Tab-separated table of C-alpha atoms in Angstrom:
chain	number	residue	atom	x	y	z
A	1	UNK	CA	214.111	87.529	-42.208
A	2	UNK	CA	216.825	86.973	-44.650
A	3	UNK	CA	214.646	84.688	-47.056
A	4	UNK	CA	216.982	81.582	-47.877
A	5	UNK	CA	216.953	77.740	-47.987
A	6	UNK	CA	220.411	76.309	-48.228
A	7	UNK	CA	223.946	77.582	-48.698
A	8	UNK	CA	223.054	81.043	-50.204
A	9	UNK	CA	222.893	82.677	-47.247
A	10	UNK	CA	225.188	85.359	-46.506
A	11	UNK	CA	225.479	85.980	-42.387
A	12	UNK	CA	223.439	89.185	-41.456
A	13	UNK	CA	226.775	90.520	-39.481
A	14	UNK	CA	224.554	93.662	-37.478
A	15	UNK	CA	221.558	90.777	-36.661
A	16	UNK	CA	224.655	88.485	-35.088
A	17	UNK	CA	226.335	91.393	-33.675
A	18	UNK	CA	222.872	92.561	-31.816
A	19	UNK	CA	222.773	89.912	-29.617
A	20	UNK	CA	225.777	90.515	-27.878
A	21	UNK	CA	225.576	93.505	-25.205
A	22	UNK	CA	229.342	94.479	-25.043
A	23	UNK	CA	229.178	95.101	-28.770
A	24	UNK	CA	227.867	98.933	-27.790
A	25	UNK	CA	231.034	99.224	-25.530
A	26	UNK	CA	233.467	100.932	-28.807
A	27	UNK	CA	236.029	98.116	-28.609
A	28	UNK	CA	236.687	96.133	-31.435
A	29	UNK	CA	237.076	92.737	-29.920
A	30	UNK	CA	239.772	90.800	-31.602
A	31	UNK	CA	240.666	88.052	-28.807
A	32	UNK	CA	237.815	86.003	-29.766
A	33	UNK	CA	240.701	82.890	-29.735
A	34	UNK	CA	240.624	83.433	-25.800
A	35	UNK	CA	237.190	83.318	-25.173
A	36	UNK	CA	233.994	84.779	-27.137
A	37	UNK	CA	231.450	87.564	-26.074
A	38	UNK	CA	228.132	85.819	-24.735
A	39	UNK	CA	224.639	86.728	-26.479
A	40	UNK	CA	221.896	87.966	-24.150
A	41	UNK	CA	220.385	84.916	-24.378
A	42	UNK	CA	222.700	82.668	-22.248
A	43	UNK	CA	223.118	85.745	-19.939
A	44	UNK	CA	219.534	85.605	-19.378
A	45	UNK	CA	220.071	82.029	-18.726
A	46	UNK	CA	222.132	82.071	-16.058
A	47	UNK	CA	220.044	85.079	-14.605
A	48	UNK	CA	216.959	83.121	-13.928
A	49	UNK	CA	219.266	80.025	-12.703
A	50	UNK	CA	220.834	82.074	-9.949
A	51	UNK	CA	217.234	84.274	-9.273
A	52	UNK	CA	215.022	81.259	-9.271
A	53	UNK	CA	216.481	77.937	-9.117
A	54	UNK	CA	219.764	78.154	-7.055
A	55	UNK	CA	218.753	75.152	-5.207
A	56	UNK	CA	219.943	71.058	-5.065
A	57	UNK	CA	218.933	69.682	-8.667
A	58	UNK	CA	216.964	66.485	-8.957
A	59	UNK	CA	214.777	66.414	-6.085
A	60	UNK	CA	210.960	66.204	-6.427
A	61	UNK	CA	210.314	69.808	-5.639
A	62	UNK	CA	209.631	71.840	-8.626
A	63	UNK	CA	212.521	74.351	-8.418
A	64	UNK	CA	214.493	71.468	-8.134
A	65	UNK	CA	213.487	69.065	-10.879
A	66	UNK	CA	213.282	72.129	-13.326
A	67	UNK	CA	217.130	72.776	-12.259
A	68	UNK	CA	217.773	69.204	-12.897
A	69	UNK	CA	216.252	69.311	-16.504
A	70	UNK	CA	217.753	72.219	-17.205
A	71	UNK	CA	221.409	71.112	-16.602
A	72	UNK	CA	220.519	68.037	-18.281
A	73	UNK	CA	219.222	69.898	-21.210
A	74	UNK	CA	222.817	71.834	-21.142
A	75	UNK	CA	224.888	68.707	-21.364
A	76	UNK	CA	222.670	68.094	-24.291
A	77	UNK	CA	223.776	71.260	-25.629
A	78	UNK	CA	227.136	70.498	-25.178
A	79	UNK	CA	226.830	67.169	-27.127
A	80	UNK	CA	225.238	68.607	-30.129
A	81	UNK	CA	228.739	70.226	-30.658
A	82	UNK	CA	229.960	67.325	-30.826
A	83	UNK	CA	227.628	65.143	-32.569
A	84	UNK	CA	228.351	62.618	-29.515
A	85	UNK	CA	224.827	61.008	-27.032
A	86	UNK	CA	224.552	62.928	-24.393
A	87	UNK	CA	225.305	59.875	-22.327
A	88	UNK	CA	229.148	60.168	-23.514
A	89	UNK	CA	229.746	63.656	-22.422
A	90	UNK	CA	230.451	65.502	-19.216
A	91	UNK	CA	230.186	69.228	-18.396
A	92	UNK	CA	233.232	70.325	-16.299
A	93	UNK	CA	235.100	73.088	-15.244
A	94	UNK	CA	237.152	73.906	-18.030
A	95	UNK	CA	239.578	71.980	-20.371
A	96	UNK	CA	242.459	72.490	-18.502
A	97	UNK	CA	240.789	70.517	-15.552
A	98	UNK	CA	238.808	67.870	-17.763
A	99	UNK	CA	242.311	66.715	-19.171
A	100	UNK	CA	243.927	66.695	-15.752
A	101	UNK	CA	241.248	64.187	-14.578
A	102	UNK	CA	241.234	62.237	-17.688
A	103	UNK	CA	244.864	61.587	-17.371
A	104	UNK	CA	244.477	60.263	-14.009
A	105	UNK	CA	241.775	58.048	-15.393
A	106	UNK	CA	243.844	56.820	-18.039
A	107	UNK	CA	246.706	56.093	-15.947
A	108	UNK	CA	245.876	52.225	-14.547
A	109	UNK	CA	246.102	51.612	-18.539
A	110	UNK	CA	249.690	52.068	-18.669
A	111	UNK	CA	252.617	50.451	-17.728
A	112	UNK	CA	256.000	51.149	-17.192
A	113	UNK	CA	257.985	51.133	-20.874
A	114	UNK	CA	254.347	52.005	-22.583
A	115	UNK	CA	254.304	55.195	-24.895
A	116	UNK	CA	252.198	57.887	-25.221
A	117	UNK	CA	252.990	60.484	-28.315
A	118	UNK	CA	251.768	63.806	-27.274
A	119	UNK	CA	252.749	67.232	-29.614
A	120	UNK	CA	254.497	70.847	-29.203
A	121	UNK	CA	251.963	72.211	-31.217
A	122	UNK	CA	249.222	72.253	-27.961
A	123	UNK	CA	247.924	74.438	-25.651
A	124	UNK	CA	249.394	73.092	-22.475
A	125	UNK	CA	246.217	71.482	-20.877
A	126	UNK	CA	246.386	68.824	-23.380
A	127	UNK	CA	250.180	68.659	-23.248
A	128	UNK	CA	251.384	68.865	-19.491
A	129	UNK	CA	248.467	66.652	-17.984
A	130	UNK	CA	249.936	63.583	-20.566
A	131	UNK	CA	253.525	64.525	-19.897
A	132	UNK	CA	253.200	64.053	-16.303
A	133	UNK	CA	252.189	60.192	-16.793
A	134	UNK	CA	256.211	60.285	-17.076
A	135	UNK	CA	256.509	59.638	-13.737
A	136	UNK	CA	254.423	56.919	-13.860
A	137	UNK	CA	257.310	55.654	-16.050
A	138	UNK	CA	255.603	56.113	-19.197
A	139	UNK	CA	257.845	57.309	-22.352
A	140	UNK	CA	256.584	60.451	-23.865
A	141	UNK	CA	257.107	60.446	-27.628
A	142	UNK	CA	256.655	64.240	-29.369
A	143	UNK	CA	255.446	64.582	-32.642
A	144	UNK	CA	257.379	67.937	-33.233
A	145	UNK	CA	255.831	70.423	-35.559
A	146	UNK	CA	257.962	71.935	-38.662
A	147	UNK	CA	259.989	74.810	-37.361
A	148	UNK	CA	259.268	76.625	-40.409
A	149	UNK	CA	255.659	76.055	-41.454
A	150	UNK	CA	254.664	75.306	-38.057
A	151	UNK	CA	252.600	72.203	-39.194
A	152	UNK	CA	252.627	68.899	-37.982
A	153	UNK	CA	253.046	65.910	-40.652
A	154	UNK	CA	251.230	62.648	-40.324
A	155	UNK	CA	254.673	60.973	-41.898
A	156	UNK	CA	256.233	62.008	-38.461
A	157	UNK	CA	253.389	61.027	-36.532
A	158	UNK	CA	253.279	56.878	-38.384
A	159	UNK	CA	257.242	57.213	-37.311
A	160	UNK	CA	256.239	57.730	-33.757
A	161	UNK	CA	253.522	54.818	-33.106
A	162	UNK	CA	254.948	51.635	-31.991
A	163	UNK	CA	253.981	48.667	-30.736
A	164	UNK	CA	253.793	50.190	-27.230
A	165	UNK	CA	252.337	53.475	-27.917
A	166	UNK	CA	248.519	53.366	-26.036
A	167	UNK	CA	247.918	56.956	-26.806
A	168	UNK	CA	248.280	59.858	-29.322
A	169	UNK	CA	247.607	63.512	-28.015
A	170	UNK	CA	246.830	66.307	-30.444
A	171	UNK	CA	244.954	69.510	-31.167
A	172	UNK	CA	242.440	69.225	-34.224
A	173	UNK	CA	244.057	73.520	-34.096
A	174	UNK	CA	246.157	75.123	-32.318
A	175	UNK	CA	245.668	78.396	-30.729
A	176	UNK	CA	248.784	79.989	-32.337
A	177	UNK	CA	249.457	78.313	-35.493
A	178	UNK	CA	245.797	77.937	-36.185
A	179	UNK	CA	245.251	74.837	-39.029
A	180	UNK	CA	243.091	72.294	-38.910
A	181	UNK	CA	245.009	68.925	-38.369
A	182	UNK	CA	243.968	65.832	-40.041
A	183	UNK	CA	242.570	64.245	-36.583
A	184	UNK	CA	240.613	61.431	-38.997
A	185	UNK	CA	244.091	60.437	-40.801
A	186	UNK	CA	245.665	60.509	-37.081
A	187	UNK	CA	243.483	58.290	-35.471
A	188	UNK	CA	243.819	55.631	-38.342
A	189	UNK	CA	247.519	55.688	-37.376
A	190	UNK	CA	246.463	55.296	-33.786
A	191	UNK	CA	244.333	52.574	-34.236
A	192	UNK	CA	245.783	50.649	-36.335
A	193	UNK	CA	248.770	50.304	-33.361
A	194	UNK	CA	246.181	49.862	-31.101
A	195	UNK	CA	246.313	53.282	-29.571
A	196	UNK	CA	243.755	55.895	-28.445
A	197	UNK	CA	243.733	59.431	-29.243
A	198	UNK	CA	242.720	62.274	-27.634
A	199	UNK	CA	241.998	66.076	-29.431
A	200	UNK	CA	242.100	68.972	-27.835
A	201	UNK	CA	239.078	71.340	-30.192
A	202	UNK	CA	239.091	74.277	-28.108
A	203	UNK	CA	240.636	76.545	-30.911
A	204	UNK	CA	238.541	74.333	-33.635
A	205	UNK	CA	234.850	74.186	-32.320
A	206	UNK	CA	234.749	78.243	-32.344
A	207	UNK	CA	235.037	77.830	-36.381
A	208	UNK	CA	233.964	74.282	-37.606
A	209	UNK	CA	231.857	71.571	-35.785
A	210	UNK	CA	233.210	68.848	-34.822
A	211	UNK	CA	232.002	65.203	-34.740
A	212	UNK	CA	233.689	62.679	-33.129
A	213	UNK	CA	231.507	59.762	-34.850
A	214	UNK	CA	233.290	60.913	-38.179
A	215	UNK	CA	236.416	61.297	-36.697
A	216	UNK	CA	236.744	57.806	-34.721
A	217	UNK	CA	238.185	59.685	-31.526
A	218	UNK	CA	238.376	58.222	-28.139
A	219	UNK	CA	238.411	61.295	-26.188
A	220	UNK	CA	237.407	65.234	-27.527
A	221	UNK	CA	237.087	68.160	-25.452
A	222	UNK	CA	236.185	71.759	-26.032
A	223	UNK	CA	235.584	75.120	-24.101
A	224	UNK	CA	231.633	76.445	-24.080
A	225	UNK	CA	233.305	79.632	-23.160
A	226	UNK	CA	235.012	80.036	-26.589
A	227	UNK	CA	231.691	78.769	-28.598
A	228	UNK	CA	229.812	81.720	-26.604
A	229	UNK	CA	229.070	80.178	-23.304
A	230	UNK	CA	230.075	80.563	-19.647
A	231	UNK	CA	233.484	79.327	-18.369
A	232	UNK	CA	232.983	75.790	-18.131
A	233	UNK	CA	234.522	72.830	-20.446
A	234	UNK	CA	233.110	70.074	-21.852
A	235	UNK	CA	234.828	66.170	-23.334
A	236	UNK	CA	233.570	63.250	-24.759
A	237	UNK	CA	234.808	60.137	-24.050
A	238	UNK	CA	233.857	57.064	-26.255
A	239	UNK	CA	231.516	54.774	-23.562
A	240	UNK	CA	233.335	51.376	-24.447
A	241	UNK	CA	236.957	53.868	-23.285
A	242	UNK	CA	235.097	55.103	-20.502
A	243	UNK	CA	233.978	51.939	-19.248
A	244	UNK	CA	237.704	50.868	-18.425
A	245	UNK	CA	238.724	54.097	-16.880
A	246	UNK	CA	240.080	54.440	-13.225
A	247	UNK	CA	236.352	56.478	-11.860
A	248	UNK	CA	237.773	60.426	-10.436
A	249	UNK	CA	234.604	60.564	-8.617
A	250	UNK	CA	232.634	59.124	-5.595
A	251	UNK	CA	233.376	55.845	-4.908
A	252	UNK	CA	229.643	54.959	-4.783
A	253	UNK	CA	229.013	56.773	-8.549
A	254	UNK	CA	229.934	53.723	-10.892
A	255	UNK	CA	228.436	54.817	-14.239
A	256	UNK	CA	230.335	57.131	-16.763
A	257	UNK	CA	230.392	59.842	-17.483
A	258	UNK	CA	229.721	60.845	-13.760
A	259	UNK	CA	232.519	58.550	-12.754
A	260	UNK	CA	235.180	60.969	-14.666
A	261	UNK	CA	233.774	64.265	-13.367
A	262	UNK	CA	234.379	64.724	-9.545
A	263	UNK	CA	232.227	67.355	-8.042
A	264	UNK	CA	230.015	67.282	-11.279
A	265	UNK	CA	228.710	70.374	-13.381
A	266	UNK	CA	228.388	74.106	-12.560
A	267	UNK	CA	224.565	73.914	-12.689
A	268	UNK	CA	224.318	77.257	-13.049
A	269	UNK	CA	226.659	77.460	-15.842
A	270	UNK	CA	225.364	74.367	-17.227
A	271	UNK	CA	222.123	75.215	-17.007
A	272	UNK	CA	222.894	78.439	-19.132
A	273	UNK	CA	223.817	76.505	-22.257
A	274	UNK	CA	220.838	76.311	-23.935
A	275	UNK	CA	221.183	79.856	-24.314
A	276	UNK	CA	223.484	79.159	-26.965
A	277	UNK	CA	220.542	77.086	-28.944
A	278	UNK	CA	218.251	80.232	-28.571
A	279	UNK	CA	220.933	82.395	-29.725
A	280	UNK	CA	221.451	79.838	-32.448
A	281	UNK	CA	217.767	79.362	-33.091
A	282	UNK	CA	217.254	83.301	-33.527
A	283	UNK	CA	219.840	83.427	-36.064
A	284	UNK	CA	218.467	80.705	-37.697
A	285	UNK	CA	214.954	82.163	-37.678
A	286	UNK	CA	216.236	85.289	-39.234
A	287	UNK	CA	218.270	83.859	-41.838
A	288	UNK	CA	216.089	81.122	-43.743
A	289	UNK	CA	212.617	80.345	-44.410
A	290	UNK	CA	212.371	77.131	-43.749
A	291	UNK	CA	213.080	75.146	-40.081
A	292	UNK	CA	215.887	73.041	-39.544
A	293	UNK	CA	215.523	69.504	-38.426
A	294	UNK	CA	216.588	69.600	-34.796
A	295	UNK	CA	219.878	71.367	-33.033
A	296	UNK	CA	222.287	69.757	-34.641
A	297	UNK	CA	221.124	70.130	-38.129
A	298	UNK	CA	220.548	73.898	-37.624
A	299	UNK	CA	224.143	74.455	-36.024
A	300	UNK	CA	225.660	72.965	-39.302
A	301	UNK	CA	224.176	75.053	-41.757
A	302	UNK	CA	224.554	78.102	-39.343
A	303	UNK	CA	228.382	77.130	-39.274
A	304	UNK	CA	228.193	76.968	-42.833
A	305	UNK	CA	227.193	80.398	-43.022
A	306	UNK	CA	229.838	81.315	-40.397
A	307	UNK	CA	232.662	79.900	-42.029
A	308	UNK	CA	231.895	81.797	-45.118
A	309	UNK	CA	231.995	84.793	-43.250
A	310	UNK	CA	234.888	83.770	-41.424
A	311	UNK	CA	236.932	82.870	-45.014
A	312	UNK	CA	236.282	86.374	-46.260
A	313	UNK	CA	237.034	88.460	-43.796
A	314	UNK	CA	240.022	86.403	-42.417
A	315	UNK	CA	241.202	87.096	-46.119
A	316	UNK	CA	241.269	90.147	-46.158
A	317	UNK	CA	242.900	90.581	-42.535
A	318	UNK	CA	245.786	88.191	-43.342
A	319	UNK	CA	246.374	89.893	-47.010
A	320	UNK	CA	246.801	93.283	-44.968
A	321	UNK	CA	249.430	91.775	-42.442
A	322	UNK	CA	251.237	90.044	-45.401
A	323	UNK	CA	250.933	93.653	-46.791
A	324	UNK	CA	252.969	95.194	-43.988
A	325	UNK	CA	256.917	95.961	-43.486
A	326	UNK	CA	258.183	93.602	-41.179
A	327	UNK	CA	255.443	91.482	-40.094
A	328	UNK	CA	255.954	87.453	-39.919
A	329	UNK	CA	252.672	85.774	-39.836
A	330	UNK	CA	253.090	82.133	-38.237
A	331	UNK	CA	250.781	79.231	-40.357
A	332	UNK	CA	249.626	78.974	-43.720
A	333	UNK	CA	249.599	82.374	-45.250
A	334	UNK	CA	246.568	82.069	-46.756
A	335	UNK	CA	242.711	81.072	-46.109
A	336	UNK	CA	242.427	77.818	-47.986
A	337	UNK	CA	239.290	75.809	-46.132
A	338	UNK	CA	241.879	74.601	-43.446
A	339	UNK	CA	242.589	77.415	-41.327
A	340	UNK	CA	241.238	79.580	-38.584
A	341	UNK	CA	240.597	82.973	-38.409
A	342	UNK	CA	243.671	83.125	-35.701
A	343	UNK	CA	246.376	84.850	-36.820
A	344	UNK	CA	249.608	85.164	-34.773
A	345	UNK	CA	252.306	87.453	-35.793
A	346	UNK	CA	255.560	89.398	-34.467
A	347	UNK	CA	256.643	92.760	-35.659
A	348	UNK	CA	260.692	93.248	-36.445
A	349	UNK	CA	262.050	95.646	-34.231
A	350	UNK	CA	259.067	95.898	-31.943
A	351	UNK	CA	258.100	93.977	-28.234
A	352	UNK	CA	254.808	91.946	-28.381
A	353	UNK	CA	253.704	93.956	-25.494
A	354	UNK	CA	254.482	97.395	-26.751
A	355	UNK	CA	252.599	96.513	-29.968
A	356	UNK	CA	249.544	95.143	-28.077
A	357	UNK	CA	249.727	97.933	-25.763
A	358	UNK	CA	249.623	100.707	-28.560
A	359	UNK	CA	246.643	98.591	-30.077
A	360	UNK	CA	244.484	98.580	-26.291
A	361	UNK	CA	245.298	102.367	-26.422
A	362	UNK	CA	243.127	103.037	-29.908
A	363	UNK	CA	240.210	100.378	-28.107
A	364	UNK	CA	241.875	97.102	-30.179
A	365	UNK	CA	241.318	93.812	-27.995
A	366	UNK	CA	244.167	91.595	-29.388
A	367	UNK	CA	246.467	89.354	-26.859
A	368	UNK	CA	250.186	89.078	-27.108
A	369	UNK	CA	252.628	85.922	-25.657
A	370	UNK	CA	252.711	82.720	-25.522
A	371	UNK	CA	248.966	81.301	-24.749
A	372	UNK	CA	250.032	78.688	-23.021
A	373	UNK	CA	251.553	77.124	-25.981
A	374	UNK	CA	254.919	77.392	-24.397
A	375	UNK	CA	256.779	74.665	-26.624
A	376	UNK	CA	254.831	75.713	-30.282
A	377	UNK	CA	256.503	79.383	-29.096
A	378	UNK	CA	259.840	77.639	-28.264
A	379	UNK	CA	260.132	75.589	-31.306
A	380	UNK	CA	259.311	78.268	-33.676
A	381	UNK	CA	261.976	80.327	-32.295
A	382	UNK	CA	260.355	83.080	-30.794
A	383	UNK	CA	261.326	84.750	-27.275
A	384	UNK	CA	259.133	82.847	-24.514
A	385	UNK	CA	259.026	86.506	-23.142
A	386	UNK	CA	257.346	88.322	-25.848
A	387	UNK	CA	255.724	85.639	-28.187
A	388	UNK	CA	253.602	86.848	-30.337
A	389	UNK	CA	250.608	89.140	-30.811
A	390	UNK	CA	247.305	87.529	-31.697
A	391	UNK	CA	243.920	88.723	-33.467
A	392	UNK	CA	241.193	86.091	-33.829
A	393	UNK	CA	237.647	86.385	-35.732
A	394	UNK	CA	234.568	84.992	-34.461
A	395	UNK	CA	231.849	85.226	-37.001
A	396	UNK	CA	230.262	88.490	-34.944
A	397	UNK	CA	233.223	90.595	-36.325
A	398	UNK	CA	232.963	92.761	-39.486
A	399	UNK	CA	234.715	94.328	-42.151
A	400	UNK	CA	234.843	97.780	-39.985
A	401	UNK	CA	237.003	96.016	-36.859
A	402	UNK	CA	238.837	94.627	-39.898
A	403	UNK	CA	239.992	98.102	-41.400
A	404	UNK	CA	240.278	99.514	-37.785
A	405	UNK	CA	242.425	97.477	-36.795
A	406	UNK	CA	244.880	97.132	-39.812
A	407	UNK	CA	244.888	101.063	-40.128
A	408	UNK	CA	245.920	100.947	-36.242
A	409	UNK	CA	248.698	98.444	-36.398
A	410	UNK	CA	249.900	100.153	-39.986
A	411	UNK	CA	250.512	103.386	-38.171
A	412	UNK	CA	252.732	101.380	-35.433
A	413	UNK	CA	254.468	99.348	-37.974
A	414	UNK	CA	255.509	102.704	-39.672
């Protein structure tokens, strides 16, 4: 055990790094902005799930009511993320689809001439779904992001809320630009018109918990699969919202969340997530001497200890593609408290794809294009067709992947 109490702590990298199988596989995994590894323990999760309890949930058999608390016990999981009740959050099957159905949900709030302000900063699933509502005759508003910096100002955004605006869209960090957006100081502009917001925290929850009590959010929604769970998604949706949302569900299901996720959970995958609370609670274990005070409380100082991590070695990997000839870094150049450790970049002279390629060839897992952040890609100027390359941190990586990787992409760069 690492003997420590409070903020001390430094992350025991090769502990962290020990739970994940593929970490014996020689590839220094870099993508962790598209999805993370999973640690044994949700593997062994799902495992006993499929070999033991792939039946109907919640009937009075004991393979079934053992599935039932199990998936019930996931959703819990989920919520802890979020500091959100249970009660307010719904497992489904990934972002993408979560925001589809909440826009249809949303939709008997509108009418024709109201506005929603939505961003070019996003990932498209929490762009296109609110777009759509166009042809509803709702006027989209964008809050464009600065074609230089890449950042999105809350001046802009107070410019954009009028009297008809019902809804603001944004990501508390996007996938490509990676900051941290002031979703607190957004949804006072909201509100104060009246309006709702909804965040897309799939590239935030990775790096920082979030907690939608703090930030006064009507809807939040995440990806377990890029906080080291299976591919499912989950949102929160503030129960007095909920209440006067058009139910996506069964006609005869009349109590949210259920009403806003047709078909319900993967129960398998559900079921799985308190695999990331063992993983969590091993770490914790290891780490300090003294218990924290339920899941929540350990995941914050455990983030705590990640972020730390994260700050350091993100550091030093920005510093060396700062360092070298013809790189442009998108985002804050820098690791100030208020960025992720996802860095996108283009290389003068060079194809996105070629770069990446040369990278995969030397056992480098790094992405290249757009990420389905189409418009961010457009508005910064870059070729739709090549985009960028991308390396992402999760707090699993160390200082070896680090130097691998920027003595790699120094030899292409030369």
């Amino acid at each position: 055990m690492v003997s420590g109490f409070g903020s001390d702590v430094d992350l025991d990298v090769a502990f962290a790094r020990d739970q994940f199988p593929p970490m014996t596989n020689g590839t220094a995994f870099l993508e962790n902005a598209g999805g993370t590894y999973v640690p044994r323990q949700v593997v062994e999760r799902v495992t006993h799930y499929m070999s033991a309890l792939q039946v109907q949930p919640a009937w009075g058999f004991t393979a079934s009511a053992e599935a039932a608390g199990l998936i019930r016990d996931g959703v819990a999981v989920a919520a802890a993320f979020l500091n959100a009740d249970p009660e307010d959050v719904f497992v489904g099957p990934s972002t993408t689809v979560n925001t589809l159905v909440l826009a249809q949900a949303v939709r008997p709030l509108l009418q024709p001439g109201d506005e929603i302000v939505v961003t070019n900063q996003d990932h498209e699933a929490n762009s296109g779904s609110w777009r759509r509502l166009a042809g509803e005759g709702v006027v989209i508003r964008e809050w464009p992001i600065d074609s230089v910096t890449a950042e999105l100002d809350l001046a802009v955004l107070e410019s954009l809320v009028g009297p008809r605006c019902k809804l603001v869209v944004m990501p508390h960090c996007s996938n490509i630009v990676g900051s941290f957006n002031d979703v607190a100081g957004a949804a006072r502009i909201a509100h104060a018109a009246g309006a709702l917001i909804a965040v897309d925290g799939v590239a935030y929850a990775p790096h920082r918990l979030p907690d939608v009590k703090a930030l006064d959010v009507d809807f939040y929604y995440f990806s377990l699969y890029k906080t080291f769970g299976p591919h499912v998604g989950a949102a929160y949706v503030r129960r007095s919202v909920a209440l006067r949302l058009a139910p996506q569900n069964h006609f005869f299901l009349t109590e949210p969340p259920k009403t806003l996720n047709p078909g319900g959970p993967s129960h398998e995958f559900t079921a799985s997530l308190p695999g990331i609370a063992d993983y969590f609670e091993a770490l914790d274990l290891h780490h300090f001497a003294l218990p924290a005070n339920g899941l929540r409380a350990r995941m914050e100082r455990l983030y705590a200890m990640f972020d730390r991590h994260e700050q350091v070695l993100g550091q030093r990997l920005l510093s060396g593609l700062l360092a070298l000839p013809g790189v442009r870094v998108i985002g804050k150049q820098t690791m100030d408290g208020k960025r992720a450790p996802t860095f996108s970049f283009t290389v003068a002279g060079q194809d996105p794809e070629a770069v990446a390629s040369r990278l995969w060839a030397a056992g480098i897992a790094v992405g290249h294009g757009d990420f389905y952040a189409r418009r961010c890609v457009d508005a910064l100027g870059l070729s739709p067709s090549g985009g960028v390359i991308r390396v992402s941190l999760a707090h699993y990586n160390d200082e070896a992947e680090v130097s691998r990787f920027l003595a790699t992409l120094g030899r292409i760069v030369s």
